[in-house]
């Protein structure tokens, strides 16, 4: 990670850093929505599993439907537990990332204001120098203008212009370098949640796999609907 960050040459355009910050802000907003949706889904799955179990135990429920409810409840209960654990992981990652982003945005805004004040001060000096020289020249005849006055004016302009350019380029490069840290933090958070999503899918399949055959069996009886008695299970040939 350190070598990857160290070998990256940051863009020195301040506007590009601001656009990148806007993109991170959008990611964080959608990250919040994603975490919320994950948590809500886990809650609903658990509630649905409970409702299905209760419905399967009601005496007035047809046996076929009761078996279907019971088998489906096993799936929703299993994936709901997995989803709940994943939702807690998402919540921790979001809170940590959101905190880091808030601190960086606050610091970046403060440094932006300080830089803008410095640039405004240098621009004011440039304007004042030019106006002072022009005013001085108006009070003289052109033939009385000395070479030293003009040279001093040009040197002052050159120095202020160089200082202004250096301040802008130096700040943009410094800002871009500092911005790399929050980019890597965001990438790490998104990567961990992305990996967690994959593991969640795998674990959900494992938990639901024990019941999927029963769900498909009873679903077929519900969809036909099957008019006769439910057939017995196939005989165990080992017995």
PDB file of C-alpha atoms in Angstrom:
ATOM      1  CA  UNK A   1       0.000   0.000   0.000  1.00  0.00           C
ATOM      2  CA  UNK A   2       2.801   2.414   0.963  1.00  0.00           C
ATOM      3  CA  UNK A   3       4.757   1.685  -2.202  1.00  0.00           C
ATOM      4  CA  UNK A   4       1.662   2.151  -4.359  1.00  0.00           C
ATOM      5  CA  UNK A   5       0.965   5.539  -2.754  1.00  0.00           C
ATOM      6  CA  UNK A   6       4.591   6.598  -2.954  1.00  0.00           C
ATOM      7  CA  UNK A   7       4.912   5.820  -6.671  1.00  0.00           C
ATOM      8  CA  UNK A   8       1.796   7.782  -7.585  1.00  0.00           C
ATOM      9  CA  UNK A   9       2.438  11.243  -9.005  1.00  0.00           C
ATOM     10  CA  UNK A  10      -0.446  13.421  -7.763  1.00  0.00           C
ATOM     11  CA  UNK A  11      -2.187  15.809 -10.119  1.00  0.00           C
ATOM     12  CA  UNK A  12      -1.259  19.381  -9.313  1.00  0.00           C
ATOM     13  CA  UNK A  13      -4.600  20.796 -10.370  1.00  0.00           C
ATOM     14  CA  UNK A  14      -6.534  22.019  -7.352  1.00  0.00           C
ATOM     15  CA  UNK A  15      -9.838  21.778  -9.210  1.00  0.00           C
ATOM     16  CA  UNK A  16      -9.234  18.087  -9.908  1.00  0.00           C
ATOM     17  CA  UNK A  17      -8.725  17.465  -6.197  1.00  0.00           C
ATOM     18  CA  UNK A  18     -12.018  19.197  -5.474  1.00  0.00           C
ATOM     19  CA  UNK A  19     -13.775  17.085  -8.093  1.00  0.00           C
ATOM     20  CA  UNK A  20     -12.309  13.977  -6.518  1.00  0.00           C
ATOM     21  CA  UNK A  21     -13.545  15.135  -3.107  1.00  0.00           C
ATOM     22  CA  UNK A  22     -17.037  15.586  -4.575  1.00  0.00           C
ATOM     23  CA  UNK A  23     -16.892  12.038  -5.919  1.00  0.00           C
ATOM     24  CA  UNK A  24     -15.920  10.733  -2.469  1.00  0.00           C
ATOM     25  CA  UNK A  25     -18.816  12.650  -0.947  1.00  0.00           C
ATOM     26  CA  UNK A  26     -21.191  10.963  -3.403  1.00  0.00           C
ATOM     27  CA  UNK A  27     -19.713   7.544  -2.587  1.00  0.00           C
ATOM     28  CA  UNK A  28     -20.172   8.193   1.125  1.00  0.00           C
ATOM     29  CA  UNK A  29     -23.815   9.195   0.620  1.00  0.00           C
ATOM     30  CA  UNK A  30     -24.574   6.043  -1.371  1.00  0.00           C
ATOM     31  CA  UNK A  31     -22.543   3.991   1.121  1.00  0.00           C
ATOM     32  CA  UNK A  32     -24.914   5.204   3.826  1.00  0.00           C
ATOM     33  CA  UNK A  33     -27.950   4.226   1.744  1.00  0.00           C
ATOM     34  CA  UNK A  34     -26.416   0.814   1.064  1.00  0.00           C
ATOM     35  CA  UNK A  35     -25.742   0.163   4.747  1.00  0.00           C
ATOM     36  CA  UNK A  36     -29.258   1.266   5.653  1.00  0.00           C
ATOM     37  CA  UNK A  37     -30.787  -0.992   2.988  1.00  0.00           C
ATOM     38  CA  UNK A  38     -28.696  -3.920   4.215  1.00  0.00           C
ATOM     39  CA  UNK A  39     -29.860  -3.405   7.784  1.00  0.00           C
ATOM     40  CA  UNK A  40     -33.514  -3.034   6.774  1.00  0.00           C
ATOM     41  CA  UNK A  41     -33.316  -6.175   4.626  1.00  0.00           C
ATOM     42  CA  UNK A  42     -31.910  -8.200   7.520  1.00  0.00           C
ATOM     43  CA  UNK A  43     -34.676  -6.990   9.838  1.00  0.00           C
ATOM     44  CA  UNK A  44     -37.427  -7.767   7.318  1.00  0.00           C
ATOM     45  CA  UNK A  45     -36.009 -11.225   6.592  1.00  0.00           C
ATOM     46  CA  UNK A  46     -36.055 -12.120  10.283  1.00  0.00           C
ATOM     47  CA  UNK A  47     -39.589 -10.807  10.715  1.00  0.00           C
ATOM     48  CA  UNK A  48     -40.753 -12.688   7.634  1.00  0.00           C
ATOM     49  CA  UNK A  49     -39.236 -15.936   8.922  1.00  0.00           C
ATOM     50  CA  UNK A  50     -41.054 -15.484  12.215  1.00  0.00           C
ATOM     51  CA  UNK A  51     -44.373 -14.742  10.471  1.00  0.00           C
ATOM     52  CA  UNK A  52     -44.004 -17.806   8.250  1.00  0.00           C
ATOM     53  CA  UNK A  53     -43.355 -20.037  11.260  1.00  0.00           C
ATOM     54  CA  UNK A  54     -46.404 -18.677  13.044  1.00  0.00           C
ATOM     55  CA  UNK A  55     -48.566 -19.162   9.950  1.00  0.00           C
ATOM     56  CA  UNK A  56     -47.405 -22.752   9.555  1.00  0.00           C
ATOM     57  CA  UNK A  57     -48.562 -23.551  13.098  1.00  0.00           C
ATOM     58  CA  UNK A  58     -52.078 -22.189  12.654  1.00  0.00           C
ATOM     59  CA  UNK A  59     -54.592 -25.051  12.628  1.00  0.00           C
ATOM     60  CA  UNK A  60     -56.542 -23.539   9.758  1.00  0.00           C
ATOM     61  CA  UNK A  61     -53.508 -23.582   7.447  1.00  0.00           C
ATOM     62  CA  UNK A  62     -53.571 -26.297   4.797  1.00  0.00           C
ATOM     63  CA  UNK A  63     -50.773 -28.860   5.349  1.00  0.00           C
ATOM     64  CA  UNK A  64     -49.211 -28.162   1.959  1.00  0.00           C
ATOM     65  CA  UNK A  65     -49.077 -24.440   2.610  1.00  0.00           C
ATOM     66  CA  UNK A  66     -47.901 -25.053   6.187  1.00  0.00           C
ATOM     67  CA  UNK A  67     -44.982 -27.148   4.946  1.00  0.00           C
ATOM     68  CA  UNK A  68     -44.192 -24.484   2.360  1.00  0.00           C
ATOM     69  CA  UNK A  69     -44.201 -21.751   5.032  1.00  0.00           C
ATOM     70  CA  UNK A  70     -41.977 -23.804   7.327  1.00  0.00           C
ATOM     71  CA  UNK A  71     -39.420 -24.572   4.601  1.00  0.00           C
ATOM     72  CA  UNK A  72     -39.334 -20.947   3.424  1.00  0.00           C
ATOM     73  CA  UNK A  73     -38.931 -19.751   7.016  1.00  0.00           C
ATOM     74  CA  UNK A  74     -35.768 -21.826   7.295  1.00  0.00           C
ATOM     75  CA  UNK A  75     -34.277 -19.994   4.321  1.00  0.00           C
ATOM     76  CA  UNK A  76     -35.284 -16.500   5.432  1.00  0.00           C
ATOM     77  CA  UNK A  77     -34.115 -17.166   8.968  1.00  0.00           C
ATOM     78  CA  UNK A  78     -30.699 -18.364   7.792  1.00  0.00           C
ATOM     79  CA  UNK A  79     -30.048 -15.585   5.302  1.00  0.00           C
ATOM     80  CA  UNK A  80     -31.455 -13.053   7.762  1.00  0.00           C
ATOM     81  CA  UNK A  81     -28.824 -13.977  10.345  1.00  0.00           C
ATOM     82  CA  UNK A  82     -26.064 -13.714   7.747  1.00  0.00           C
ATOM     83  CA  UNK A  83     -27.456 -10.412   6.490  1.00  0.00           C
ATOM     84  CA  UNK A  84     -27.623  -9.063  10.033  1.00  0.00           C
ATOM     85  CA  UNK A  85     -23.941  -9.795  10.669  1.00  0.00           C
ATOM     86  CA  UNK A  86     -23.011  -8.206   7.366  1.00  0.00           C
ATOM     87  CA  UNK A  87     -25.139  -5.138   8.160  1.00  0.00           C
ATOM     88  CA  UNK A  88     -23.158  -4.576  11.371  1.00  0.00           C
ATOM     89  CA  UNK A  89     -19.900  -4.768   9.409  1.00  0.00           C
ATOM     90  CA  UNK A  90     -21.239  -2.226   6.899  1.00  0.00           C
ATOM     91  CA  UNK A  91     -22.303   0.107   9.699  1.00  0.00           C
ATOM     92  CA  UNK A  92     -18.848   0.067  11.298  1.00  0.00           C
ATOM     93  CA  UNK A  93     -17.143   0.709   7.975  1.00  0.00           C
ATOM     94  CA  UNK A  94     -19.506   3.567   7.125  1.00  0.00           C
ATOM     95  CA  UNK A  95     -19.090   5.280  10.485  1.00  0.00           C
ATOM     96  CA  UNK A  96     -15.288   5.073  10.289  1.00  0.00           C
ATOM     97  CA  UNK A  97     -15.190   6.321   6.691  1.00  0.00           C
ATOM     98  CA  UNK A  98     -17.684   9.117   7.327  1.00  0.00           C
ATOM     99  CA  UNK A  99     -15.616  10.342  10.276  1.00  0.00           C
ATOM    100  CA  UNK A 100     -12.410  10.395   8.210  1.00  0.00           C
ATOM    101  CA  UNK A 101     -14.092  12.219   5.341  1.00  0.00           C
ATOM    102  CA  UNK A 102     -15.569  14.875   7.628  1.00  0.00           C
ATOM    103  CA  UNK A 103     -12.180  15.563   9.188  1.00  0.00           C
ATOM    104  CA  UNK A 104     -10.471  15.794   5.804  1.00  0.00           C
ATOM    105  CA  UNK A 105     -13.128  18.021   4.237  1.00  0.00           C
ATOM    106  CA  UNK A 106     -12.958  20.365   7.231  1.00  0.00           C
ATOM    107  CA  UNK A 107      -9.169  20.524   7.042  1.00  0.00           C
ATOM    108  CA  UNK A 108      -9.218  20.994   3.262  1.00  0.00           C
ATOM    109  CA  UNK A 109     -11.700  23.887   3.530  1.00  0.00           C
ATOM    110  CA  UNK A 110      -9.528  25.555   6.164  1.00  0.00           C
ATOM    111  CA  UNK A 111      -6.390  25.216   4.035  1.00  0.00           C
ATOM    112  CA  UNK A 112      -8.299  26.484   0.993  1.00  0.00           C
ATOM    113  CA  UNK A 113      -9.282  29.639   2.856  1.00  0.00           C
ATOM    114  CA  UNK A 114      -5.716  30.234   4.034  1.00  0.00           C
ATOM    115  CA  UNK A 115      -4.381  29.739   0.518  1.00  0.00           C
ATOM    116  CA  UNK A 116      -7.007  32.041  -0.992  1.00  0.00           C
ATOM    117  CA  UNK A 117      -6.095  34.737   1.527  1.00  0.00           C
ATOM    118  CA  UNK A 118      -2.421  34.407   0.576  1.00  0.00           C
ATOM    119  CA  UNK A 119      -3.225  34.617  -3.138  1.00  0.00           C
ATOM    120  CA  UNK A 120      -5.486  37.638  -2.567  1.00  0.00           C
ATOM    121  CA  UNK A 121      -2.693  39.353  -0.620  1.00  0.00           C
ATOM    122  CA  UNK A 122      -0.137  38.764  -3.384  1.00  0.00           C
ATOM    123  CA  UNK A 123      -2.565  39.922  -6.065  1.00  0.00           C
ATOM    124  CA  UNK A 124      -3.242  43.073  -4.040  1.00  0.00           C
ATOM    125  CA  UNK A 125       0.502  43.743  -3.853  1.00  0.00           C
ATOM    126  CA  UNK A 126       0.800  43.324  -7.614  1.00  0.00           C
ATOM    127  CA  UNK A 127      -2.044  45.741  -8.216  1.00  0.00           C
ATOM    128  CA  UNK A 128      -0.686  48.237  -5.699  1.00  0.00           C
ATOM    129  CA  UNK A 129       2.796  48.079  -7.231  1.00  0.00           C
ATOM    130  CA  UNK A 130       1.474  48.696 -10.728  1.00  0.00           C
ATOM    131  CA  UNK A 131      -0.792  51.536  -9.659  1.00  0.00           C
ATOM    132  CA  UNK A 132       1.999  53.156  -7.643  1.00  0.00           C
ATOM    133  CA  UNK A 133       4.408  53.014 -10.551  1.00  0.00           C
ATOM    134  CA  UNK A 134       1.858  54.408 -13.016  1.00  0.00           C
ATOM    135  CA  UNK A 135       0.983  57.230 -10.646  1.00  0.00           C
ATOM    136  CA  UNK A 136       4.629  58.041 -10.182  1.00  0.00           C
ATOM    137  CA  UNK A 137       5.198  58.137 -13.915  1.00  0.00           C
ATOM    138  CA  UNK A 138       2.261  60.477 -14.517  1.00  0.00           C
ATOM    139  CA  UNK A 139       3.866  63.079 -12.279  1.00  0.00           C
ATOM    140  CA  UNK A 140       6.996  63.086 -14.385  1.00  0.00           C
ATOM    141  CA  UNK A 141       7.936  63.814 -17.942  1.00  0.00           C
ATOM    142  CA  UNK A 142       8.858  60.734 -19.864  1.00  0.00           C
ATOM    143  CA  UNK A 143      12.417  61.965 -20.403  1.00  0.00           C
ATOM    144  CA  UNK A 144      12.972  62.212 -16.671  1.00  0.00           C
ATOM    145  CA  UNK A 145      12.046  58.587 -16.044  1.00  0.00           C
ATOM    146  CA  UNK A 146      15.130  56.819 -14.758  1.00  0.00           C
ATOM    147  CA  UNK A 147      16.243  53.373 -15.776  1.00  0.00           C
ATOM    148  CA  UNK A 148      16.602  52.368 -12.138  1.00  0.00           C
ATOM    149  CA  UNK A 149      12.934  53.167 -11.407  1.00  0.00           C
ATOM    150  CA  UNK A 150      11.764  51.002 -14.267  1.00  0.00           C
ATOM    151  CA  UNK A 151      14.154  48.164 -13.397  1.00  0.00           C
ATOM    152  CA  UNK A 152      13.021  48.222  -9.789  1.00  0.00           C
ATOM    153  CA  UNK A 153       9.390  48.082 -10.901  1.00  0.00           C
ATOM    154  CA  UNK A 154      10.027  45.143 -13.260  1.00  0.00           C
ATOM    155  CA  UNK A 155      11.980  43.239 -10.599  1.00  0.00           C
ATOM    156  CA  UNK A 156       9.201  43.751  -8.087  1.00  0.00           C
ATOM    157  CA  UNK A 157       6.605  42.513 -10.579  1.00  0.00           C
ATOM    158  CA  UNK A 158       8.708  39.468 -11.444  1.00  0.00           C
ATOM    159  CA  UNK A 159       9.249  38.563  -7.804  1.00  0.00           C
ATOM    160  CA  UNK A 160       5.563  38.914  -6.906  1.00  0.00           C
ATOM    161  CA  UNK A 161       4.472  36.970  -9.990  1.00  0.00           C
ATOM    162  CA  UNK A 162       6.919  34.155  -9.223  1.00  0.00           C
ATOM    163  CA  UNK A 163       5.795  34.069  -5.592  1.00  0.00           C
ATOM    164  CA  UNK A 164       2.150  33.916  -6.675  1.00  0.00           C
ATOM    165  CA  UNK A 165       2.802  31.095  -9.157  1.00  0.00           C
ATOM    166  CA  UNK A 166       4.854  29.158  -6.626  1.00  0.00           C
ATOM    167  CA  UNK A 167       2.129  29.527  -3.996  1.00  0.00           C
ATOM    168  CA  UNK A 168      -0.532  28.179  -6.349  1.00  0.00           C
ATOM    169  CA  UNK A 169       1.499  25.259  -7.660  1.00  0.00           C
ATOM    170  CA  UNK A 170       2.891  24.369  -4.247  1.00  0.00           C
ATOM    171  CA  UNK A 171      -0.522  24.380  -2.624  1.00  0.00           C
ATOM    172  CA  UNK A 172      -2.119  22.294  -5.385  1.00  0.00           C
ATOM    173  CA  UNK A 173       0.634  19.692  -5.144  1.00  0.00           C
ATOM    174  CA  UNK A 174       0.462  19.628  -1.342  1.00  0.00           C
ATOM    175  CA  UNK A 175      -3.323  19.289  -1.423  1.00  0.00           C
ATOM    176  CA  UNK A 176      -3.190  16.454  -3.959  1.00  0.00           C
ATOM    177  CA  UNK A 177      -0.571  14.597  -1.920  1.00  0.00           C
ATOM    178  CA  UNK A 178      -2.636  14.848   1.263  1.00  0.00           C
ATOM    179  CA  UNK A 179      -5.761  13.827  -0.650  1.00  0.00           C
ATOM    180  CA  UNK A 180      -4.178  10.472  -1.533  1.00  0.00           C
ATOM    181  CA  UNK A 181      -4.598   9.338   2.082  1.00  0.00           C
ATOM    182  CA  UNK A 182      -8.381   9.736   2.108  1.00  0.00           C
ATOM    183  CA  UNK A 183      -8.606   8.060  -1.311  1.00  0.00           C
ATOM    184  CA  UNK A 184      -6.818   5.000   0.046  1.00  0.00           C
ATOM    185  CA  UNK A 185      -8.969   4.978   3.192  1.00  0.00           C
ATOM    186  CA  UNK A 186     -12.122   5.084   1.068  1.00  0.00           C
ATOM    187  CA  UNK A 187     -10.810   2.348  -1.195  1.00  0.00           C
ATOM    188  CA  UNK A 188     -10.052   0.146   1.811  1.00  0.00           C
ATOM    189  CA  UNK A 189     -13.540   0.594   3.270  1.00  0.00           C
ATOM    190  CA  UNK A 190     -15.277  -0.099  -0.037  1.00  0.00           C
ATOM    191  CA  UNK A 191     -13.022  -3.088  -0.645  1.00  0.00           C
ATOM    192  CA  UNK A 192     -13.756  -4.636   2.745  1.00  0.00           C
ATOM    193  CA  UNK A 193     -17.495  -4.217   2.259  1.00  0.00           C
ATOM    194  CA  UNK A 194     -17.232  -5.599  -1.281  1.00  0.00           C
ATOM    195  CA  UNK A 195     -15.407  -8.674   0.005  1.00  0.00           C
ATOM    196  CA  UNK A 196     -17.941  -8.956   2.803  1.00  0.00           C
ATOM    197  CA  UNK A 197     -20.752  -8.922   0.255  1.00  0.00           C
ATOM    198  CA  UNK A 198     -19.169 -11.833  -1.572  1.00  0.00           C
ATOM    199  CA  UNK A 199     -18.700 -13.831   1.652  1.00  0.00           C
ATOM    200  CA  UNK A 200     -22.273 -12.986   2.624  1.00  0.00           C
ATOM    201  CA  UNK A 201     -23.533 -14.494  -0.624  1.00  0.00           C
ATOM    202  CA  UNK A 202     -21.472 -17.636  -0.080  1.00  0.00           C
ATOM    203  CA  UNK A 203     -22.621 -18.033   3.531  1.00  0.00           C
ATOM    204  CA  UNK A 204     -26.244 -17.385   2.549  1.00  0.00           C
ATOM    205  CA  UNK A 205     -26.047 -20.186  -0.020  1.00  0.00           C
ATOM    206  CA  UNK A 206     -24.588 -22.503   2.599  1.00  0.00           C
ATOM    207  CA  UNK A 207     -27.270 -21.655   5.147  1.00  0.00           C
ATOM    208  CA  UNK A 208     -30.153 -21.825   2.662  1.00  0.00           C
ATOM    209  CA  UNK A 209     -28.874 -24.879   0.821  1.00  0.00           C
ATOM    210  CA  UNK A 210     -30.229 -27.303   3.428  1.00  0.00           C
ATOM    211  CA  UNK A 211     -33.790 -26.109   2.782  1.00  0.00           C
ATOM    212  CA  UNK A 212     -33.892 -25.278  -0.910  1.00  0.00           C
ATOM    213  CA  UNK A 213     -34.911 -28.815  -1.943  1.00  0.00           C
ATOM    214  CA  UNK A 214     -37.889 -28.751   0.425  1.00  0.00           C
ATOM    215  CA  UNK A 215     -38.850 -25.268  -0.721  1.00  0.00           C
ATOM    216  CA  UNK A 216     -38.879 -26.342  -4.379  1.00  0.00           C
ATOM    217  CA  UNK A 217     -40.802 -29.510  -3.530  1.00  0.00           C
ATOM    218  CA  UNK A 218     -43.576 -27.768  -1.614  1.00  0.00           C
ATOM    219  CA  UNK A 219     -43.634 -24.877  -4.066  1.00  0.00           C
ATOM    220  CA  UNK A 220     -44.478 -27.344  -6.834  1.00  0.00           C
ATOM    221  CA  UNK A 221     -47.425 -28.681  -4.815  1.00  0.00           C
ATOM    222  CA  UNK A 222     -48.635 -25.124  -4.179  1.00  0.00           C
ATOM    223  CA  UNK A 223     -48.373 -24.061  -7.804  1.00  0.00           C
ATOM    224  CA  UNK A 224     -50.139 -27.034  -9.431  1.00  0.00           C
ATOM    225  CA  UNK A 225     -52.177 -27.224  -7.085  1.00  0.00           C
ATOM    226  CA  UNK A 226     -51.768 -30.942  -6.422  1.00  0.00           C
ATOM    227  CA  UNK A 227     -55.234 -32.534  -5.941  1.00  0.00           C
ATOM    228  CA  UNK A 228     -54.284 -35.813  -4.328  1.00  0.00           C
ATOM    229  CA  UNK A 229     -52.445 -36.923  -1.221  1.00  0.00           C
ATOM    230  CA  UNK A 230     -48.814 -35.947  -0.907  1.00  0.00           C
ATOM    231  CA  UNK A 231     -46.617 -38.868  -2.007  1.00  0.00           C
ATOM    232  CA  UNK A 232     -44.335 -40.530   0.507  1.00  0.00           C
ATOM    233  CA  UNK A 233     -40.618 -40.034   0.355  1.00  0.00           C
ATOM    234  CA  UNK A 234     -38.566 -42.348  -1.830  1.00  0.00           C
ATOM    235  CA  UNK A 235     -37.507 -45.543  -0.085  1.00  0.00           C
ATOM    236  CA  UNK A 236     -34.018 -45.790   1.345  1.00  0.00           C
ATOM    237  CA  UNK A 237     -32.360 -48.489  -0.744  1.00  0.00           C
ATOM    238  CA  UNK A 238     -29.738 -49.070   1.941  1.00  0.00           C
ATOM    239  CA  UNK A 239     -32.446 -50.342   4.261  1.00  0.00           C
TER     240      UNK A 239
END
